[in-house]
XYZ file of C-alpha atoms in Angstrom:
447
model
C 214.084 -123.588 -0.016
C 217.460 -123.147 -1.721
C 217.023 -120.294 -4.271
C 218.781 -122.200 -7.046
C 216.471 -125.190 -6.569
C 213.439 -122.886 -6.481
C 214.285 -121.314 -9.831
C 214.941 -124.659 -11.512
C 211.724 -126.213 -10.241
C 209.233 -123.401 -10.929
C 208.122 -124.867 -14.253
C 208.257 -128.411 -12.892
C 205.976 -127.540 -9.960
C 203.565 -125.679 -12.240
C 203.031 -128.741 -14.476
C 201.905 -130.963 -11.581
C 200.924 -134.086 -13.587
C 203.253 -136.276 -15.622
C 203.558 -139.684 -17.278
C 206.219 -142.242 -16.375
C 206.937 -144.948 -18.960
C 208.832 -148.068 -17.904
C 209.703 -150.143 -20.940
C 212.404 -152.599 -21.869
C 213.199 -156.260 -22.415
C 211.212 -157.144 -19.279
C 207.995 -156.458 -21.223
C 208.545 -159.787 -23.018
C 208.445 -162.125 -19.967
C 205.679 -159.776 -18.790
C 206.272 -160.331 -15.077
C 207.366 -156.825 -14.109
C 210.545 -154.784 -14.450
C 212.406 -156.645 -11.664
C 211.951 -160.083 -13.228
C 215.694 -160.530 -13.828
C 216.448 -159.975 -10.129
C 213.350 -161.661 -8.723
C 213.980 -164.849 -10.691
C 217.784 -164.621 -10.408
C 218.382 -164.830 -14.136
C 221.945 -164.695 -15.401
C 222.902 -162.306 -18.202
C 223.028 -165.262 -20.605
C 219.568 -166.453 -19.541
C 218.119 -162.960 -19.911
C 219.731 -162.481 -23.344
C 216.970 -164.446 -25.060
C 214.723 -161.424 -24.570
C 217.304 -159.222 -26.271
C 217.269 -161.599 -29.230
C 213.448 -161.465 -29.371
C 212.936 -157.711 -28.888
C 210.964 -156.403 -31.860
C 208.083 -154.127 -30.750
C 206.491 -153.661 -34.161
C 203.510 -151.671 -32.796
C 205.668 -149.014 -31.131
C 204.581 -145.523 -32.162
C 205.921 -142.677 -30.040
C 203.415 -140.272 -31.590
C 200.535 -142.437 -30.360
C 202.063 -142.519 -26.871
C 202.408 -138.734 -26.908
C 198.792 -138.334 -27.998
C 197.594 -140.453 -25.057
C 199.755 -138.376 -22.711
C 198.341 -135.099 -24.023
C 194.744 -136.348 -23.896
C 195.317 -137.406 -20.273
C 196.215 -133.827 -19.378
C 199.790 -134.781 -18.489
C 202.232 -131.920 -18.964
C 205.496 -133.883 -18.868
C 206.734 -137.413 -19.517
C 209.753 -139.475 -18.443
C 210.962 -142.614 -20.255
C 213.349 -145.265 -18.938
C 216.411 -144.741 -21.124
C 217.990 -147.605 -19.177
C 216.633 -149.706 -16.315
C 218.532 -151.906 -13.852
C 218.941 -154.750 -16.360
C 221.300 -152.504 -18.348
C 219.420 -152.636 -21.648
C 219.458 -149.236 -23.355
C 216.582 -147.747 -25.323
C 219.062 -145.315 -26.894
C 221.972 -145.660 -29.289
C 224.793 -145.701 -26.737
C 228.247 -145.916 -28.269
C 229.528 -147.542 -25.059
C 227.632 -150.841 -25.271
C 226.147 -153.289 -27.742
C 223.273 -153.922 -25.333
C 220.814 -151.458 -26.878
C 217.639 -151.208 -28.906
C 219.488 -150.185 -32.069
C 221.286 -153.546 -31.938
C 218.110 -155.625 -31.773
C 215.910 -156.817 -34.620
C 213.932 -153.616 -34.053
C 216.982 -151.494 -34.760
C 215.626 -148.087 -33.687
C 216.629 -145.391 -31.187
C 213.519 -145.401 -29.007
C 214.654 -142.523 -26.788
C 215.127 -140.227 -29.784
C 211.699 -141.089 -31.181
C 210.112 -140.567 -27.764
C 211.702 -137.146 -27.299
C 210.785 -135.942 -30.776
C 207.160 -137.085 -30.553
C 206.490 -135.688 -27.080
C 208.180 -132.362 -27.787
C 206.015 -132.051 -30.895
C 202.922 -132.297 -28.641
C 204.251 -129.540 -26.376
C 204.983 -131.978 -23.555
C 208.065 -131.440 -21.376
C 210.440 -134.404 -21.558
C 212.686 -136.301 -19.199
C 214.752 -139.459 -19.070
C 215.103 -142.062 -16.347
C 218.534 -143.609 -15.928
C 219.410 -146.476 -13.600
C 222.574 -146.127 -11.538
C 222.611 -149.923 -11.394
C 223.534 -152.153 -14.305
C 223.149 -155.892 -13.786
C 224.617 -156.632 -17.197
C 227.952 -154.890 -16.578
C 230.838 -157.164 -15.483
C 232.219 -154.540 -13.077
C 229.005 -153.980 -11.137
C 229.008 -155.787 -7.724
C 227.209 -159.113 -7.735
C 227.774 -161.485 -4.798
C 227.225 -159.044 -1.918
C 224.759 -156.705 -3.632
C 221.301 -157.439 -2.251
C 219.533 -156.581 -5.511
C 221.773 -158.203 -8.110
C 220.358 -161.306 -9.842
C 223.584 -163.190 -9.000
C 223.576 -162.247 -5.312
C 224.939 -164.975 -3.077
C 226.064 -167.159 -5.966
C 229.259 -168.983 -4.968
C 230.959 -168.447 -8.316
C 230.950 -164.710 -7.573
C 232.254 -164.958 -4.008
C 235.518 -163.033 -3.851
C 234.910 -161.543 -7.288
C 237.446 -159.067 -8.588
C 235.772 -156.081 -10.209
C 236.912 -152.620 -11.259
C 234.117 -150.395 -9.969
C 235.853 -147.261 -11.240
C 235.629 -148.750 -14.696
C 231.910 -149.208 -14.188
C 231.528 -145.603 -13.008
C 233.397 -144.324 -16.051
C 230.995 -146.320 -18.208
C 227.931 -145.103 -16.320
C 229.020 -141.442 -16.390
C 229.793 -141.819 -20.078
C 226.291 -143.021 -20.842
C 224.745 -140.138 -18.913
C 226.960 -137.763 -20.899
C 225.639 -139.294 -24.117
C 222.079 -138.551 -23.012
C 222.686 -134.956 -21.884
C 224.741 -134.035 -24.952
C 223.153 -135.981 -27.787
C 219.388 -135.613 -27.381
C 218.626 -131.916 -27.089
C 217.262 -130.027 -24.097
C 215.957 -132.238 -21.299
C 213.505 -130.916 -18.731
C 213.999 -133.738 -16.225
C 216.627 -136.321 -15.375
C 215.431 -139.135 -13.131
C 218.251 -141.182 -11.522
C 217.373 -144.416 -9.734
C 218.453 -145.386 -7.092
C 220.711 -145.373 -3.996
C 220.753 -147.973 -1.220
C 223.044 -149.226 1.560
C 226.537 -147.839 0.855
C 225.725 -147.429 -2.828
C 224.909 -143.740 -2.476
C 226.352 -140.273 -2.899
C 230.047 -140.228 -3.691
C 230.033 -143.986 -4.215
C 228.542 -143.006 -7.580
C 231.065 -140.101 -7.867
C 227.918 -138.030 -7.602
C 229.562 -134.591 -7.423
C 231.436 -135.215 -10.675
C 228.308 -136.623 -12.305
C 226.149 -133.619 -11.412
C 228.887 -131.178 -12.375
C 229.018 -132.777 -15.814
C 225.219 -132.803 -16.187
C 224.940 -129.141 -15.167
C 227.669 -128.197 -17.654
C 225.528 -129.403 -20.550
C 222.005 -129.106 -19.097
C 222.144 -126.285 -16.508
C 218.378 -126.017 -16.029
C 217.390 -129.684 -15.971
C 215.427 -130.791 -12.876
C 216.989 -133.803 -11.156
C 215.465 -136.125 -8.561
C 217.021 -136.907 -5.177
C 218.015 -140.534 -5.784
C 221.756 -140.064 -6.061
C 221.481 -139.957 -2.265
C 218.361 -141.911 -1.515
C 215.244 -143.533 -2.883
C 211.632 -143.741 -1.852
C 212.990 -144.672 1.591
C 215.224 -141.640 2.149
C 215.041 -137.928 1.281
C 218.749 -137.143 1.476
C 220.346 -133.745 2.088
C 217.721 -131.832 0.089
C 215.691 -131.937 3.312
C 218.473 -130.262 5.306
C 219.518 -126.627 5.638
C 222.606 -127.339 3.504
C 221.834 -129.551 0.492
C 224.841 -131.247 -1.095
C 225.648 -130.518 -4.764
C 224.011 -133.805 -5.755
C 220.968 -133.517 -3.468
C 218.671 -133.103 -6.448
C 215.874 -130.612 -6.972
C 212.885 -132.594 -5.736
C 212.035 -135.518 -3.455
C 210.515 -138.672 -4.962
C 208.204 -140.569 -2.573
C 207.143 -143.851 -4.161
C 203.611 -145.250 -4.012
C 202.774 -143.117 -0.966
C 201.564 -139.542 -0.484
C 203.267 -137.743 2.427
C 200.777 -136.920 5.202
C 201.526 -133.178 5.202
C 203.695 -132.596 2.151
C 207.494 -132.483 2.542
C 209.517 -129.908 4.482
C 213.193 -129.327 5.110
C 214.611 -129.123 8.631
C 213.891 -125.383 8.700
C 210.195 -126.074 8.128
C 210.172 -124.798 4.546
C 208.278 -126.673 1.850
C 210.441 -128.425 -0.737
C 209.390 -129.699 -4.187
C 208.296 -133.307 -4.365
C 206.768 -135.722 -6.828
C 204.745 -138.819 -6.050
C 205.794 -141.582 -8.424
C 203.029 -144.154 -8.658
C 201.890 -146.987 -10.909
C 198.531 -147.147 -12.647
C 198.342 -150.847 -11.751
C 200.752 -152.614 -9.353
C 203.868 -152.857 -11.551
C 206.163 -150.402 -13.291
C 207.048 -152.670 -16.197
C 204.375 -154.565 -18.095
C 202.884 -157.510 -16.194
C 200.381 -159.625 -18.105
C 198.589 -160.916 -14.992
C 198.263 -157.513 -13.277
C 194.772 -156.176 -13.975
C 194.527 -154.159 -10.771
C 194.234 -150.748 -12.404
C 193.434 -147.645 -10.424
C 190.234 -145.946 -11.516
C 190.233 -142.469 -13.010
C 188.269 -141.302 -9.968
C 191.005 -142.485 -7.614
C 193.745 -140.958 -9.766
C 191.942 -137.589 -9.811
C 191.492 -137.524 -6.051
C 195.095 -138.521 -5.391
C 196.341 -135.919 -7.872
C 194.311 -133.295 -6.033
C 195.739 -134.517 -2.733
C 199.286 -134.186 -4.065
C 198.705 -130.657 -5.344
C 196.977 -129.609 -2.109
C 200.145 -130.673 -0.267
C 202.479 -128.895 -2.677
C 203.474 -131.908 -4.773
C 203.367 -133.387 -8.278
C 202.195 -136.787 -9.446
C 203.966 -138.813 -12.119
C 201.827 -141.810 -13.050
C 203.359 -144.842 -14.727
C 202.217 -146.837 -17.747
C 204.088 -149.987 -18.784
C 203.776 -150.764 -22.517
C 203.602 -154.407 -23.589
C 206.190 -156.292 -25.645
C 204.758 -154.974 -28.912
C 204.891 -151.370 -27.707
C 201.224 -150.829 -26.892
C 199.823 -149.135 -23.805
C 197.307 -151.466 -22.102
C 193.754 -150.579 -23.196
C 192.500 -150.224 -19.626
C 195.283 -147.755 -18.869
C 194.383 -145.652 -21.907
C 190.674 -145.673 -21.000
C 191.274 -144.501 -17.433
C 193.789 -141.860 -18.498
C 191.329 -140.400 -20.985
C 188.755 -140.057 -18.208
C 191.326 -138.207 -16.111
C 192.043 -135.965 -19.088
C 188.346 -135.217 -19.571
C 188.117 -134.033 -15.967
C 191.280 -131.950 -16.301
C 189.998 -130.324 -19.486
C 187.265 -128.720 -17.349
C 189.019 -128.393 -14.008
C 192.722 -128.139 -14.836
C 192.873 -124.557 -13.599
C 192.696 -125.943 -10.065
C 195.693 -128.243 -10.680
C 198.194 -126.644 -13.057
C 200.134 -123.736 -11.544
C 198.472 -124.499 -8.216
C 199.599 -125.786 -4.859
C 199.025 -125.809 -1.129
C 196.429 -123.570 0.515
C 196.911 -122.252 4.028
C 193.200 -122.809 4.642
C 192.726 -125.921 6.762
C 191.657 -129.058 4.883
C 187.843 -129.387 4.936
C 186.086 -132.628 5.818
C 184.459 -132.851 2.377
C 187.612 -132.578 0.252
C 190.618 -130.312 -0.382
C 191.606 -126.744 -1.135
C 194.214 -125.674 -3.699
C 195.463 -122.200 -4.629
C 197.411 -120.613 -7.499
C 201.165 -120.714 -6.916
C 201.564 -117.022 -7.703
C 199.241 -114.067 -7.218
C 199.812 -110.443 -8.198
C 200.010 -107.971 -5.359
C 197.576 -105.599 -7.078
C 194.823 -108.200 -7.404
C 191.720 -107.324 -5.416
C 190.624 -110.921 -4.913
C 192.308 -114.103 -3.841
C 191.316 -117.248 -5.728
C 190.868 -120.533 -3.893
C 189.715 -123.795 -5.463
C 187.451 -126.022 -3.377
C 187.569 -129.690 -4.389
C 184.330 -131.253 -3.175
C 184.589 -135.035 -3.015
C 181.320 -135.801 -1.259
C 177.940 -134.074 -0.891
C 177.102 -132.318 2.329
C 173.892 -132.692 4.253
C 172.080 -129.588 3.064
C 174.184 -126.606 2.060
C 177.967 -127.014 1.794
C 179.921 -125.186 4.530
C 183.126 -123.571 3.233
C 185.206 -124.182 6.328
C 188.120 -121.857 7.001
C 186.688 -118.932 5.009
C 184.959 -115.923 6.546
C 181.399 -115.359 5.342
C 181.937 -111.621 4.899
C 185.087 -112.213 2.779
C 183.509 -114.479 0.178
C 182.701 -112.483 -2.969
C 181.499 -115.284 -5.273
C 181.386 -119.042 -5.873
C 181.366 -120.569 -9.356
C 181.642 -124.047 -10.809
C 185.058 -124.460 -12.437
C 183.653 -126.768 -15.120
C 181.005 -124.334 -16.435
C 181.609 -120.938 -14.861
C 178.078 -120.967 -13.414
C 177.556 -119.073 -10.186
C 176.235 -121.040 -7.217
C 173.608 -119.856 -4.773
C 174.635 -118.954 -1.274
C 173.240 -121.526 1.103
C 172.507 -119.601 4.310
C 169.028 -120.483 5.654
C 167.005 -120.703 8.834
C 168.937 -123.779 10.000
C 172.362 -122.124 9.714
C 171.799 -118.930 11.722
C 173.990 -120.269 14.511
C 176.962 -120.555 12.122
C 176.954 -117.126 10.487
C 180.767 -116.930 10.443
C 180.934 -119.801 7.902
C 179.675 -119.236 4.327
C 177.515 -121.922 2.756
C 176.662 -122.714 -0.856
C 173.826 -124.797 -2.244
C 173.762 -127.069 -5.306
C 169.998 -126.639 -5.707
C 167.080 -124.277 -5.157
C 166.488 -125.050 -1.488
C 169.578 -124.721 0.734
C 168.078 -127.042 3.330
C 167.865 -129.939 0.883
C 170.659 -132.325 -0.068
C 171.564 -132.472 -3.777
C 173.844 -134.684 -5.811
C 177.135 -133.071 -6.776
C 177.455 -131.932 -10.412
C 180.583 -134.102 -10.621
C 180.452 -137.094 -8.299
C 184.247 -137.551 -8.466
C 185.353 -134.002 -7.668
C 183.192 -130.910 -8.085
C 185.562 -127.951 -8.222
C 184.384 -124.571 -6.950
C 186.168 -121.319 -7.754
C 186.044 -119.092 -4.703
C 186.766 -115.386 -4.953
C 187.798 -113.993 -1.609
C 188.361 -110.306 -0.864
C 191.996 -109.888 0.089
C 191.436 -106.995 2.499
C 189.319 -109.070 4.860
C 191.531 -112.115 5.405
C 190.028 -115.527 4.735
C-alpha cells in the first residue's frame, strides 16, 4: 500500500463502523434519493419540495446520540446530493437549506453535535448537480432531463459548472473545521478523473485538509476501483475503495497483491434516502455478522439511515442500531482496531485480529466469532493445540473449558473448547448472534 495512503487511513481503518446519513428534499416525496431522476422531474417540478422543506423535528444532537449508542465511530452526512440541494450555507447558490422556511445550516449543526459526542465526521458531496444549468442533460444517462428534445444540442459551459462545483467543495473544506472524511460521489462513463478537473480539486482539498480521508469515486464508483488498485495510484485515486451493497469475497488488493483500505457502504433498508413504503430493514443480527465479515476481510462498514421529512430517524432503524450497539459494548474489542487474520476462516464463523501488536508481547490475541454452535466441543481450526494458552468470553471475561475428550483423540492437533460441563454434549451459544472468544496464543509456537 502507498505509504501516504497508509498513514492517512490508520485512524479510519481502526474505527471500522460508521453511519451514513442521506437527507435532503427527496425525504418529502419519500420515494428514495433518486426520485428526481427516476420520475424525470424538471427543476421547476422539483422546486415544490424546496418550498415545503421545514424539518421541525431535526435535532443533530439526537442523531449523534443514536450514532454513539450504536457503537459507530464516525458519521458522514450528504452536504449535497445529485439534486443539487445544499444542506449548508453555500454562498454560490440560493438552492440551500438556509434559504428554505427552515432557515438553518444543517451541515454545521451536524458537525458540531457529532464532534461533541467524540464521533469523527465526514461530508458527502455529489459531483453531479441536476439543478445546475451547465451540467449535461440530454446525453447524460442519469439526468432527469435525459433524452428530452428541448435539450438536444444544448449549449452548456461545463467549465463554469466545474468552477462552481470546486468552489462549493472549497467552502466545505475551509468553512467547517477539520473534516475526517470527504466522500465524493460518483464517476461514470466519461464523467471521471480529469473530466472533473480531479487533480486540481484534490490539490485544493489537500491544501486545506491535508489529513482528510477521501474515497475513490473521483475515478469510479461501486462498479470500479480506479487507480488505487494499481501499483501507481493517481493523485486523485482516493484513500479507500467503496464497494456498494456488496462485501468483496476476499477483501480488496492492489495489483501487487497488497491489501488496500476499503469501506462497504450499505443501507439499513433498501434505500439511501427516506422511502415511506420501504420497511425491509436489516436485523441487528445480520448487521453484526456483516460487520464482522467486513473486519475479517480488512474493511469498514458505513451503514446508512435516511431521516424522514421532519428530520426523524425511522423508529425501526433506531431499534436495530441500539441492538448492534449493545453487542458492540461487550464485544467491540474484536471490531475496533482489528482486521484480517491470517488464520483460515473456520466453518462456524470468522477470525479477527488486532491491527497492531507490540514485538515484545508474549502472546498473540485472536478473536473467534462463533456464529453457530458446534456438535459437541468447538474445534478452533487453524490453531495448534499446544500454542493455545487460554480462551475467554469477550463479553464477560470468563474462561472457557478446554473441550478435548475421548471422542477427539484422533484430532489432537486441533484445540477444542466447550460451552458446558461435558465436552461431548452440544450447548447453546452464550450469544446466539455472535459469541466472541478471546484466544491467547503463544507467539513462539506459531499458530
